[in-house]
Coordinates of C-alpha atoms and ligand atoms in Angstrom, one line a residue:
M1 CA -18.3 -19.7 -42.0
R2 CA -21.0 -19.7 -39.4
H3 CA -18.6 -21.2 -36.9
F4 CA -16.1 -18.6 -37.7
L5 CA -18.6 -15.8 -37.1
L6 CA -19.7 -17.4 -33.8
A7 CA -16.1 -17.6 -32.8
I8 CA -15.6 -13.9 -33.6
L9 CA -18.7 -13.0 -31.7
F10 CA -17.6 -15.2 -28.8
L11 CA -14.2 -13.5 -28.8
A12 CA -15.7 -10.0 -29.0
Y13 CA -18.0 -10.8 -26.2
N14 CA -15.3 -12.1 -24.0
S15 CA -12.7 -9.5 -24.9
P16 CA -11.5 -7.1 -22.3
A17 CA -13.3 -4.3 -24.2
Q18 CA -16.6 -6.0 -23.6
K19 CA -15.9 -6.6 -20.0
S20 CA -15.3 -2.9 -19.7
T21 CA -19.0 -2.2 -19.6
L22 CA -18.7 -2.6 -15.9
P23 CA -16.7 0.2 -14.3
I24 CA -14.8 -2.2 -11.9
I25 CA -11.1 -1.7 -11.1
P26 CA -9.2 -3.9 -10.7
Q27 CA -10.7 -5.8 -13.6
P28 CA -12.3 -9.0 -12.0
N29 CA -10.8 -12.2 -13.3
E30 CA -14.1 -13.7 -14.4
V31 CA -17.1 -11.5 -15.1
S32 CA -20.3 -11.9 -17.1
I33 CA -23.1 -9.4 -17.4
K34 CA -26.7 -10.5 -17.0
D35 CA -30.0 -8.9 -18.0
G36 CA -31.7 -6.5 -15.7
S37 CA -30.8 -4.8 -12.5
F38 CA -31.1 -5.0 -8.7
T39 CA -32.7 -2.1 -6.9
V40 CA -30.8 -0.7 -3.9
S41 CA -32.9 1.5 -1.5
P42 CA -33.4 1.9 2.2
E43 CA -35.9 -1.0 1.9
T44 CA -33.1 -3.4 0.8
K45 CA -32.3 -5.8 3.6
I46 CA -29.2 -7.8 4.7
V47 CA -29.9 -11.4 5.6
L48 CA -28.7 -12.0 9.1
R49 CA -27.5 -15.6 8.6
H50 CA -23.7 -15.8 8.8
S51 CA -23.7 -12.1 9.4
E52 CA -21.4 -12.5 12.5
S53 CA -18.6 -13.7 10.3
F54 CA -19.0 -10.7 8.0
K55 CA -20.1 -8.1 10.6
A56 CA -17.1 -5.8 10.2
D57 CA -17.4 -5.8 6.4
I58 CA -21.2 -5.2 6.6
D59 CA -20.6 -2.3 9.0
W60 CA -18.1 -0.9 6.6
F61 CA -20.6 -1.2 3.8
N62 CA -23.4 0.5 5.8
D63 CA -21.0 3.3 6.8
Y64 CA -20.1 3.8 3.2
L65 CA -23.8 3.9 2.1
E66 CA -24.6 6.3 4.9
K67 CA -21.7 8.6 4.2
N68 CA -22.1 8.7 0.4
Y69 CA -25.8 7.9 -0.1
G70 CA -27.5 8.9 3.2
F71 CA -28.9 5.6 4.4
R72 CA -28.1 2.2 6.0
L73 CA -29.5 -1.2 5.4
E74 CA -31.4 -3.2 8.0
F75 CA -31.1 -6.9 8.8
I76 CA -33.7 -9.6 8.4
Q77 CA -33.6 -13.1 9.8
S78 CA -33.9 -15.1 6.6
E79 CA -34.4 -14.6 2.8
S80 CA -37.6 -12.8 2.1
K81 CA -40.0 -14.1 -0.6
M82 CA -40.3 -10.5 -1.6
G83 CA -36.6 -10.4 -2.7
N84 CA -34.5 -7.3 -2.5
F85 CA -31.9 -8.6 0.0
I86 CA -28.2 -9.1 0.1
Q87 CA -27.0 -12.5 1.5
F88 CA -23.6 -13.8 2.5
E89 CA -22.7 -17.4 2.0
Y90 CA -19.7 -19.6 2.8
P91 CA -18.1 -21.1 -0.3
D92 CA -17.9 -24.8 -0.9
F93 CA -14.1 -24.4 -1.6
E94 CA -12.1 -24.9 1.5
G95 CA -9.0 -23.3 2.9
G96 CA -6.4 -21.1 1.2
F97 CA -8.9 -18.8 -0.6
K98 CA -9.2 -16.1 2.0
E99 CA -9.2 -13.3 -0.6
N100 CA -11.6 -15.0 -3.1
Y101 CA -15.1 -14.0 -3.6
H102 CA -18.1 -14.6 -5.8
L103 CA -20.6 -11.8 -6.4
D104 CA -23.9 -12.8 -8.0
I105 CA -26.3 -10.0 -8.7
N106 CA -29.8 -11.0 -9.7
K107 CA -33.0 -8.9 -10.0
A108 CA -34.2 -10.4 -6.7
R109 CA -31.1 -10.6 -4.6
I110 CA -27.3 -10.1 -4.3
K111 CA -25.4 -13.1 -3.2
I112 CA -21.8 -12.8 -1.9
T113 CA -19.8 -15.9 -1.3
A114 CA -16.6 -15.8 0.6
E115 CA -14.8 -17.4 3.5
G116 CA -16.0 -16.1 6.9
N117 CA -12.7 -14.9 8.3
G118 CA -11.1 -13.7 5.0
S119 CA -11.1 -10.6 2.9
G120 CA -13.3 -11.9 0.1
A121 CA -16.6 -10.4 1.4
F122 CA -14.9 -7.0 1.8
Y123 CA -13.6 -7.2 -1.8
A124 CA -17.1 -8.2 -3.0
L125 CA -18.5 -5.2 -1.3
Q126 CA -15.8 -3.0 -2.8
T127 CA -16.8 -4.3 -6.2
L128 CA -20.4 -3.7 -5.4
V129 CA -19.9 0.0 -4.4
Q130 CA -18.1 0.5 -7.7
L131 CA -21.4 -0.5 -9.4
L132 CA -23.4 2.1 -7.5
P133 CA -24.1 5.4 -9.2
P134 CA -22.2 8.6 -8.5
Q135 CA -23.6 10.7 -5.7
Q136 CA -22.1 13.5 -3.6
I137 CA -24.5 14.1 -0.7
K138 CA -22.3 16.8 0.8
S139 CA -22.5 19.1 -2.2
L140 CA -26.1 18.2 -3.3
K141 CA -28.5 21.1 -3.1
V142 CA -31.4 18.6 -3.2
A143 CA -32.1 15.5 -1.1
P144 CA -30.0 12.6 -2.2
T145 CA -31.5 9.9 -4.4
K146 CA -32.0 6.9 -2.2
K147 CA -33.1 4.4 -4.9
F148 CA -30.9 3.2 -7.7
E149 CA -30.2 0.3 -10.0
V150 CA -27.2 -2.0 -10.0
Q151 CA -26.4 -4.0 -13.2
C152 CA -27.0 -7.7 -12.8
C153 CA -23.8 -9.7 -13.2
Y154 CA -21.9 -12.7 -12.0
I155 CA -18.3 -12.3 -10.9
E156 CA -15.7 -14.9 -9.7
D157 CA -12.6 -13.1 -8.5
R158 CA -9.3 -13.6 -6.8
P159 CA -6.0 -11.7 -6.7
R160 CA -2.9 -12.5 -8.7
Y161 CA -0.5 -11.5 -5.8
Q162 CA -0.6 -11.6 -2.1
W163 CA 1.4 -8.3 -1.5
R164 CA -0.5 -5.4 -3.0
G165 CA 1.2 -2.5 -1.4
M166 CA 1.4 1.2 -1.2
H167 CA 4.0 3.1 0.8
L168 CA 4.0 6.5 2.3
D169 CA 7.0 8.5 3.6
V170 CA 5.7 10.6 6.5
C171 CA 9.2 11.7 7.5
R172 CA 10.3 14.1 4.8
H173 CA 6.8 15.6 5.2
F174 CA 4.4 14.7 7.9
F175 CA 0.8 13.7 7.4
P176 CA -1.8 13.5 10.2
V177 CA -3.8 10.5 11.1
S178 CA -6.9 11.8 9.3
F179 CA -4.9 11.7 6.0
I180 CA -3.4 8.3 6.8
K181 CA -7.0 7.0 7.1
R182 CA -8.0 8.6 3.8
Y183 CA -5.0 7.0 2.1
I184 CA -5.9 3.7 3.6
D185 CA -9.5 4.1 2.3
L186 CA -8.2 4.9 -1.1
I187 CA -5.9 1.9 -1.4
A188 CA -8.5 -0.4 0.0
A189 CA -11.0 0.8 -2.6
Y190 CA -8.8 -0.9 -5.2
K191 CA -8.3 -4.1 -3.2
M192 CA -4.7 -3.3 -2.1
N193 CA -3.8 -5.0 1.2
V194 CA -0.5 -3.6 2.5
F195 CA 0.2 -0.1 3.8
H196 CA 4.0 0.4 4.2
W197 CA 4.4 3.2 6.7
H198 CA 7.9 4.8 6.5
L199 CA 8.2 6.1 10.1
T200 CA 11.8 7.0 10.7
E201 CA 14.3 9.0 8.7
D202 CA 17.2 11.5 8.8
Q203 CA 14.6 14.3 8.6
G204 CA 12.3 13.1 11.4
W205 CA 11.4 10.3 13.8
R206 CA 7.6 9.8 13.7
I207 CA 6.6 7.1 16.1
E208 CA 6.3 7.5 19.9
I209 CA 8.7 5.2 21.7
K210 CA 8.0 5.3 25.5
K211 CA 11.4 4.2 26.6
Y212 CA 13.2 6.8 24.5
P213 CA 11.1 10.0 24.7
K214 CA 13.7 12.2 23.0
L215 CA 13.1 10.3 19.8
T216 CA 10.0 12.4 19.4
S217 CA 10.7 15.4 21.6
I218 CA 13.9 16.1 19.7
G219 CA 14.0 13.6 16.8
A220 CA 10.5 14.5 15.4
W221 CA 11.4 18.2 14.8
R222 CA 13.8 19.9 12.4
S223 CA 14.7 23.6 12.5
G224 CA 14.2 24.1 8.7
T225 CA 13.5 22.4 5.5
M226 CA 15.1 22.4 2.1
V227 CA 13.1 24.5 -0.4
G228 CA 12.9 23.9 -4.1
S229 CA 15.3 21.9 -6.1
Y230 CA 18.1 20.0 -4.3
K231 CA 20.7 21.7 -6.4
D232 CA 19.7 25.2 -5.2
K233 CA 20.7 24.2 -1.6
K234 CA 18.1 26.6 -0.1
Y235 CA 16.4 26.2 3.3
D236 CA 13.7 27.9 5.2
T237 CA 14.0 28.4 9.0
I238 CA 10.6 27.1 10.0
R239 CA 10.5 24.5 12.7
Y240 CA 8.8 21.5 11.1
G241 CA 7.7 18.1 12.4
G242 CA 5.2 15.9 14.1
F243 CA 4.8 12.3 15.2
Y244 CA 2.1 9.7 16.0
T245 CA 1.4 8.7 19.6
Q246 CA 1.1 5.0 20.2
D247 CA -2.6 5.5 20.7
E248 CA -2.9 7.1 17.3
I249 CA -1.0 4.2 15.8
K250 CA -3.3 1.7 17.4
D251 CA -6.3 3.6 16.0
V252 CA -4.8 3.5 12.5
I253 CA -4.2 -0.2 12.8
V254 CA -7.8 -0.8 13.8
Y255 CA -9.0 1.3 10.9
A256 CA -6.7 -0.5 8.5
T257 CA -7.7 -3.9 9.8
A258 CA -11.4 -3.2 9.1
R259 CA -10.3 -2.6 5.5
H260 CA -8.2 -5.7 5.3
I261 CA -5.0 -3.8 5.1
T262 CA -1.9 -4.9 6.9
V263 CA 0.2 -2.0 8.2
V264 CA 3.9 -2.7 7.8
P265 CA 6.0 -0.2 9.8
E266 CA 9.5 0.7 8.6
I267 CA 12.1 1.4 11.3
E268 CA 15.2 2.4 9.3
M269 CA 18.6 1.0 10.1
P270 CA 21.6 1.2 10.1
G271 CA 21.4 4.3 7.8
H272 CA 18.9 7.1 7.4
S273 CA 19.0 7.3 11.2
L274 CA 20.1 10.9 11.8
A275 CA 16.9 11.9 13.7
A276 CA 17.6 9.1 16.2
V277 CA 21.2 10.1 16.5
A278 CA 20.2 13.8 17.0
A279 CA 18.0 12.6 19.9
Y280 CA 20.6 10.2 21.4
P281 CA 24.1 11.1 20.0
W282 CA 25.7 8.0 21.6
L283 CA 23.9 5.9 18.9
S284 CA 26.5 7.0 16.4
C285 CA 30.2 6.1 16.1
S286 CA 31.5 9.5 17.0
G287 CA 28.9 10.3 19.6
K288 CA 29.1 14.0 18.5
P289 CA 25.9 16.1 18.7
Q290 CA 23.9 16.2 15.4
E291 CA 20.8 18.0 14.1
V292 CA 17.8 16.4 12.6
A293 CA 18.4 16.8 8.8
K294 CA 16.9 19.8 7.0
G295 CA 17.9 18.7 3.5
W296 CA 17.5 15.5 1.5
G297 CA 20.1 12.9 0.8
V298 CA 22.2 10.3 2.5
F299 CA 24.1 11.1 5.7
D300 CA 27.3 9.6 7.1
D301 CA 26.3 9.5 10.8
V302 CA 24.5 6.1 11.0
Y303 CA 24.0 3.7 13.9
C304 CA 27.3 2.4 15.4
T305 CA 27.5 -1.4 15.7
K306 CA 28.2 -1.3 19.4
D307 CA 26.1 -3.3 21.8
S308 CA 24.3 -0.3 23.3
T309 CA 22.9 0.5 19.8
F310 CA 21.5 -3.0 19.5
Q311 CA 20.0 -2.7 22.9
F312 CA 18.4 0.5 21.9
L313 CA 17.0 -1.0 18.6
E314 CA 15.7 -4.1 20.5
D315 CA 13.9 -1.8 22.9
V316 CA 12.4 0.2 20.1
L317 CA 11.4 -2.9 18.2
T318 CA 9.8 -4.4 21.3
E319 CA 7.4 -1.4 21.4
V320 CA 6.9 -1.6 17.6
I321 CA 6.1 -5.3 17.8
A322 CA 3.5 -4.7 20.5
L323 CA 1.7 -2.2 18.2
F324 CA 1.8 -3.8 14.8
P325 CA 0.1 -7.3 14.5
G326 CA 1.4 -8.1 11.0
K327 CA 4.0 -10.6 10.2
Y328 CA 6.6 -8.3 8.6
I329 CA 8.7 -5.5 10.1
H330 CA 10.5 -3.4 7.5
I331 CA 14.0 -2.6 8.8
G332 CA 15.1 -0.3 5.9
G333 CA 18.7 -1.3 5.2
D334 CA 19.1 1.1 2.2
E335 CA 21.8 3.7 1.5
C336 CA 24.0 3.1 4.5
P337 CA 27.4 4.8 4.0
K338 CA 30.2 2.8 5.7
T339 CA 32.4 6.0 6.2
R340 CA 32.1 6.1 10.0
W341 CA 32.3 2.4 10.5
K342 CA 35.7 2.4 8.7
T343 CA 37.4 4.5 11.3
C344 CA 35.3 3.5 14.4
P345 CA 37.2 1.4 17.0
H346 CA 34.0 -0.3 18.1
C347 CA 33.0 -1.3 14.6
Q348 CA 36.5 -2.4 13.6
T349 CA 36.9 -4.5 16.7
L350 CA 33.6 -6.2 15.9
I351 CA 34.7 -6.9 12.3
K352 CA 37.8 -8.7 13.7
K353 CA 35.9 -10.5 16.5
E354 CA 33.3 -11.8 14.1
K355 CA 35.9 -12.6 11.4
L356 CA 34.0 -10.4 8.9
K357 CA 35.6 -9.5 5.6
D358 CA 34.6 -5.8 5.4
E359 CA 32.0 -3.2 6.3
H360 CA 29.5 -4.8 3.9
E361 CA 29.7 -8.0 5.9
L362 CA 29.3 -5.8 9.0
Q363 CA 26.0 -4.5 7.6
S364 CA 25.0 -8.1 7.0
Y365 CA 25.9 -8.9 10.6
F366 CA 23.8 -6.0 11.7
I367 CA 20.7 -7.0 9.8
T368 CA 21.1 -10.7 10.7
R369 CA 21.4 -9.8 14.4
I370 CA 18.2 -7.8 14.2
E371 CA 16.5 -10.5 12.2
K372 CA 17.4 -13.1 15.0
F373 CA 15.8 -10.8 17.5
L374 CA 12.6 -10.2 15.5
N375 CA 12.3 -13.9 14.5
S376 CA 12.5 -14.8 18.2
K377 CA 9.5 -12.6 18.7
G378 CA 7.6 -14.3 15.8
K379 CA 8.2 -11.6 13.2
Q380 CA 9.8 -11.6 9.8
I381 CA 12.0 -8.9 8.4
I382 CA 11.8 -7.2 5.1
G383 CA 14.4 -4.7 3.8
W384 CA 15.5 -2.8 0.8
D385 CA 17.7 -4.7 -1.6
E386 CA 21.0 -3.4 -0.1
I387 CA 20.5 -6.1 2.5
L388 CA 21.7 -8.6 -0.1
E389 CA 25.2 -7.0 0.1
G390 CA 27.6 -8.9 2.4
G391 CA 25.0 -11.8 2.5
L392 CA 21.3 -12.0 3.0
A393 CA 20.0 -12.7 6.6
P394 CA 18.7 -16.3 6.6
N395 CA 14.9 -15.5 6.6
A396 CA 14.8 -11.9 5.2
A397 CA 12.4 -10.8 2.5
V398 CA 13.7 -8.3 0.0
M399 CA 12.1 -5.2 -1.4
S400 CA 13.7 -4.6 -4.7
W401 CA 14.0 -0.8 -5.5
R402 CA 17.2 -0.3 -7.4
G403 CA 15.7 -2.1 -10.4
T404 CA 14.6 -5.7 -10.3
E405 CA 18.1 -7.4 -10.0
G406 CA 17.9 -7.5 -6.2
G407 CA 14.5 -9.1 -6.3
I408 CA 15.7 -11.7 -8.9
A409 CA 18.8 -12.5 -6.9
A410 CA 16.7 -13.0 -3.7
A411 CA 14.1 -15.2 -5.4
K412 CA 16.9 -17.4 -6.8
Q413 CA 18.1 -17.7 -3.2
K414 CA 14.5 -18.7 -2.2
H415 CA 13.7 -15.6 -0.3
N416 CA 10.4 -13.7 -0.5
V417 CA 10.4 -10.6 -2.7
V418 CA 8.3 -7.5 -3.1
M419 CA 9.1 -5.7 -6.4
S420 CA 9.3 -2.0 -6.1
P421 CA 11.7 -0.9 -8.8
G422 CA 12.1 2.9 -9.3
K423 CA 10.8 2.4 -12.8
P424 CA 7.8 2.3 -12.7
C425 CA 6.9 1.9 -8.9
Y426 CA 8.2 5.2 -7.6
F427 CA 5.2 7.5 -7.7
D428 CA 7.3 10.5 -6.6
H429 CA 8.6 10.6 -10.2
Y430 CA 7.0 12.7 -12.9
Q431 CA 3.9 11.5 -14.7
S432 CA 4.1 13.7 -17.7
K433 CA 6.9 14.4 -20.2
N434 CA 6.2 18.1 -19.9
K435 CA 7.8 18.8 -16.6
L436 CA 7.1 22.5 -16.7
T437 CA 3.4 21.7 -16.4
E438 CA 3.9 19.5 -13.3
P439 CA 4.8 20.3 -9.7
L440 CA 8.5 20.0 -9.0
A441 CA 9.3 16.4 -8.4
I442 CA 12.4 14.4 -7.5
G443 CA 13.0 13.4 -11.2
G444 CA 12.3 10.3 -13.3
F445 CA 9.3 9.6 -15.5
N446 CA 6.7 7.0 -14.6
P447 CA 3.6 7.6 -16.7
L448 CA 0.3 5.7 -16.1
D449 CA 0.8 3.2 -18.9
S450 CA 4.3 2.2 -17.7
V451 CA 2.9 1.4 -14.3
Y452 CA 0.0 -0.4 -15.9
N453 CA 2.2 -2.5 -18.2
Y454 CA 4.5 -3.6 -15.4
N455 CA 4.9 -7.3 -14.8
P456 CA 6.2 -7.9 -11.2
S457 CA 7.3 -11.5 -12.1
P458 CA 10.5 -11.3 -14.1
K459 CA 10.6 -13.6 -17.1
I460 CA 14.1 -14.7 -16.2
L461 CA 12.8 -16.6 -13.1
N462 CA 11.6 -20.2 -13.5
E463 CA 8.2 -21.2 -12.2
Q464 CA 9.6 -22.2 -8.8
E465 CA 11.5 -19.0 -8.3
T466 CA 8.5 -17.0 -9.4
Q467 CA 6.6 -18.3 -6.4
F468 CA 8.8 -16.1 -4.2
I469 CA 7.6 -12.9 -5.8
M470 CA 4.9 -11.9 -3.3
G471 CA 3.8 -8.9 -5.3
A472 CA 4.8 -5.3 -5.8
Q473 CA 4.4 -1.9 -4.2
G474 CA 4.1 1.8 -5.2
N475 CA 6.3 4.1 -3.2
V476 CA 5.5 7.7 -2.4
W477 CA 8.6 9.5 -1.0
T478 CA 7.8 13.0 0.1
E479 CA 11.0 15.2 -0.3
Y480 CA 9.1 17.1 -3.0
I481 CA 5.6 16.3 -1.9
L482 CA 4.6 19.0 0.6
N483 CA 1.0 18.4 1.4
E484 CA -1.9 16.0 1.2
K485 CA -3.3 17.3 -2.1
Q486 CA 0.1 16.6 -3.7
V487 CA 0.3 13.1 -2.3
E488 CA -3.0 12.4 -3.9
Y489 CA -1.9 14.0 -7.2
M490 CA 1.3 11.8 -7.3
A491 CA -0.3 8.6 -6.0
V492 CA -3.6 8.6 -7.9
P493 CA -4.3 7.2 -10.5
R494 CA -0.9 5.4 -10.7
M495 CA -1.8 3.5 -7.5
I496 CA -5.0 2.4 -9.3
A497 CA -3.0 1.1 -12.3
L498 CA -0.7 -0.8 -9.9
A499 CA -3.7 -2.3 -8.1
E500 CA -4.9 -3.8 -11.4
V501 CA -1.3 -5.1 -12.1
L502 CA -1.4 -6.9 -8.7
W503 CA -4.9 -8.2 -8.9
T504 CA -5.8 -9.0 -12.5
L505 CA -4.3 -11.8 -14.5
P506 CA -2.2 -10.5 -17.5
E507 CA -4.6 -12.1 -20.0
N508 CA -7.5 -10.0 -18.5
K509 CA -5.6 -6.7 -18.7
N510 CA -5.7 -4.1 -21.4
F511 CA -4.5 -0.5 -21.0
T512 CA -7.1 1.1 -23.3
N513 CA -9.8 -0.7 -21.6
F514 CA -8.4 0.3 -18.2
V515 CA -8.5 4.0 -19.2
L516 CA -12.1 3.6 -20.3
R517 CA -13.0 2.0 -17.0
L518 CA -11.1 4.6 -15.1
N519 CA -13.1 7.3 -16.8
K520 CA -16.3 5.7 -15.5
N521 CA -14.9 4.7 -12.1
K522 CA -13.4 8.1 -11.3
F523 CA -16.8 9.1 -9.9
I524 CA -15.6 7.6 -6.6
L525 CA -12.5 9.9 -6.7
D526 CA -14.8 12.8 -7.4
M527 CA -17.2 11.9 -4.7
W528 CA -14.3 11.9 -2.2
Q529 CA -12.8 15.0 -3.8
V530 CA -9.5 13.3 -4.4
N531 CA -6.9 15.5 -6.1
Y532 CA -6.0 12.9 -8.7
A533 CA -3.9 13.6 -11.7
K534 CA -6.1 14.0 -14.7
H535 CA -3.9 13.1 -17.7
F536 CA -5.9 10.0 -18.4
I537 CA -9.1 11.9 -19.0
T538 CA -7.8 13.5 -22.2
K539 CA -6.3 10.2 -23.3
I540 CA -9.7 8.9 -24.7
K541 CA -10.9 12.1 -26.3
Ligands
ACM601 C1 15.0 4.1 -1.3 O1 14.3 4.6 -2.2 N1 16.0 4.6 -0.8 C2 14.6 2.8 -0.8
ZN602 ZN1 30.9 2.4 15.2

């Protein structure tokens, strides 16, 4: 009987509900709470030893403290007998653990253990800032409190998946660099590590390409925008657009890198390319003049498969590669109608010359040719799951959006996969059943719990195949998302739920407990004045 009671107590203590006492999201994979607290104040020091390895992360932490709490921490040469310092140590585990961290908070000191050139120390600091109390120095009438207590605890943590992504479509609606940085800060706060930047579309080309200036002087601007629901077919006549200069893109990448986020650019091909065709009509099969699209949808005028188009794309990608240091370039590949190719002499000649069966194989030829080029420059391609049609390019990774079938097929073919099925990873879908109380959205229904309960590794895959699932991603398409506030409303907190899916092992997850933690953790969102959707707040009342 006594053993039984002890077992119950043990289970209760180690249950997700108990772990919830700390407002950390994503839930760390091993956490124990200890007695007492550590005092953080302007007197707290950072021990200089190893600090070179962690300099960028410590700078980030000091910037965060300064912005939100009004002070920075100074360095000391070695551990003080007086205590009250934060120290960084290398782990005794070696190699392959670049995202792992240990965070040990005692009354006397905070010890962070992580690899010197990895992301672990940054994640430890992200965990630490979630343990700090709420404060909003901007709106405080009184001087900010500069002394506060942090719960003592011991955390050993590591992510479940390597690709923890969030996407943003800046083409249907454009968002300035200031907002891109805010978005990066938000996703980094929950230990996500990929920002998928959807830069080209029918409705606008958003990246400066020096060799082809019309891509932005013409392709970045449309003469009107669809208003309201697609079925109404209404447009305004307001010139709309914008783009990022290469200097701005470099600036964003530096910012993201300091937050351990890889920026994956998407340059769409062969479809969703009307803005490029509007700038340079010879890129299409017909060569006829086109306008940058004002409405949403899928358009027939896509890139022709003639050599001059490939030359153009290689030139564009050469500039893209020089900007983006990450391994992956997203080449789109979705929703490419074959209408023009079917009647184009260039395209039909190429089909015969290459002994291709049909236009699907021509698309596969297209992607494979681009893949060869990018591989020769040391990059890997990732594309939407349509790139499976007509045969997958030899090294391509697949982003599965039309359900999970594409991802499953790719994993079985030993290709890397990012899961991003419309249900539940499209955050442009509704998050409440009562659509009348929500801003107009593209459709669908992806509430917070559906996102939270998503498992990116399909049961149907065996253990070996499952290794190819790199992770998952939340997508924010902006046909119906007109401004920054609305991006925040649609992305948060579903992004936070997905962050936990991608970080925390299934056995450590629990939706009720997540909602409890989110209600504590939301002080960070409030501090930053994020316009997050509030449905979860009423859920626990
Ligand atoms: C997509 O949503 N067309 C990838
Ligand atoms: Zn053609």
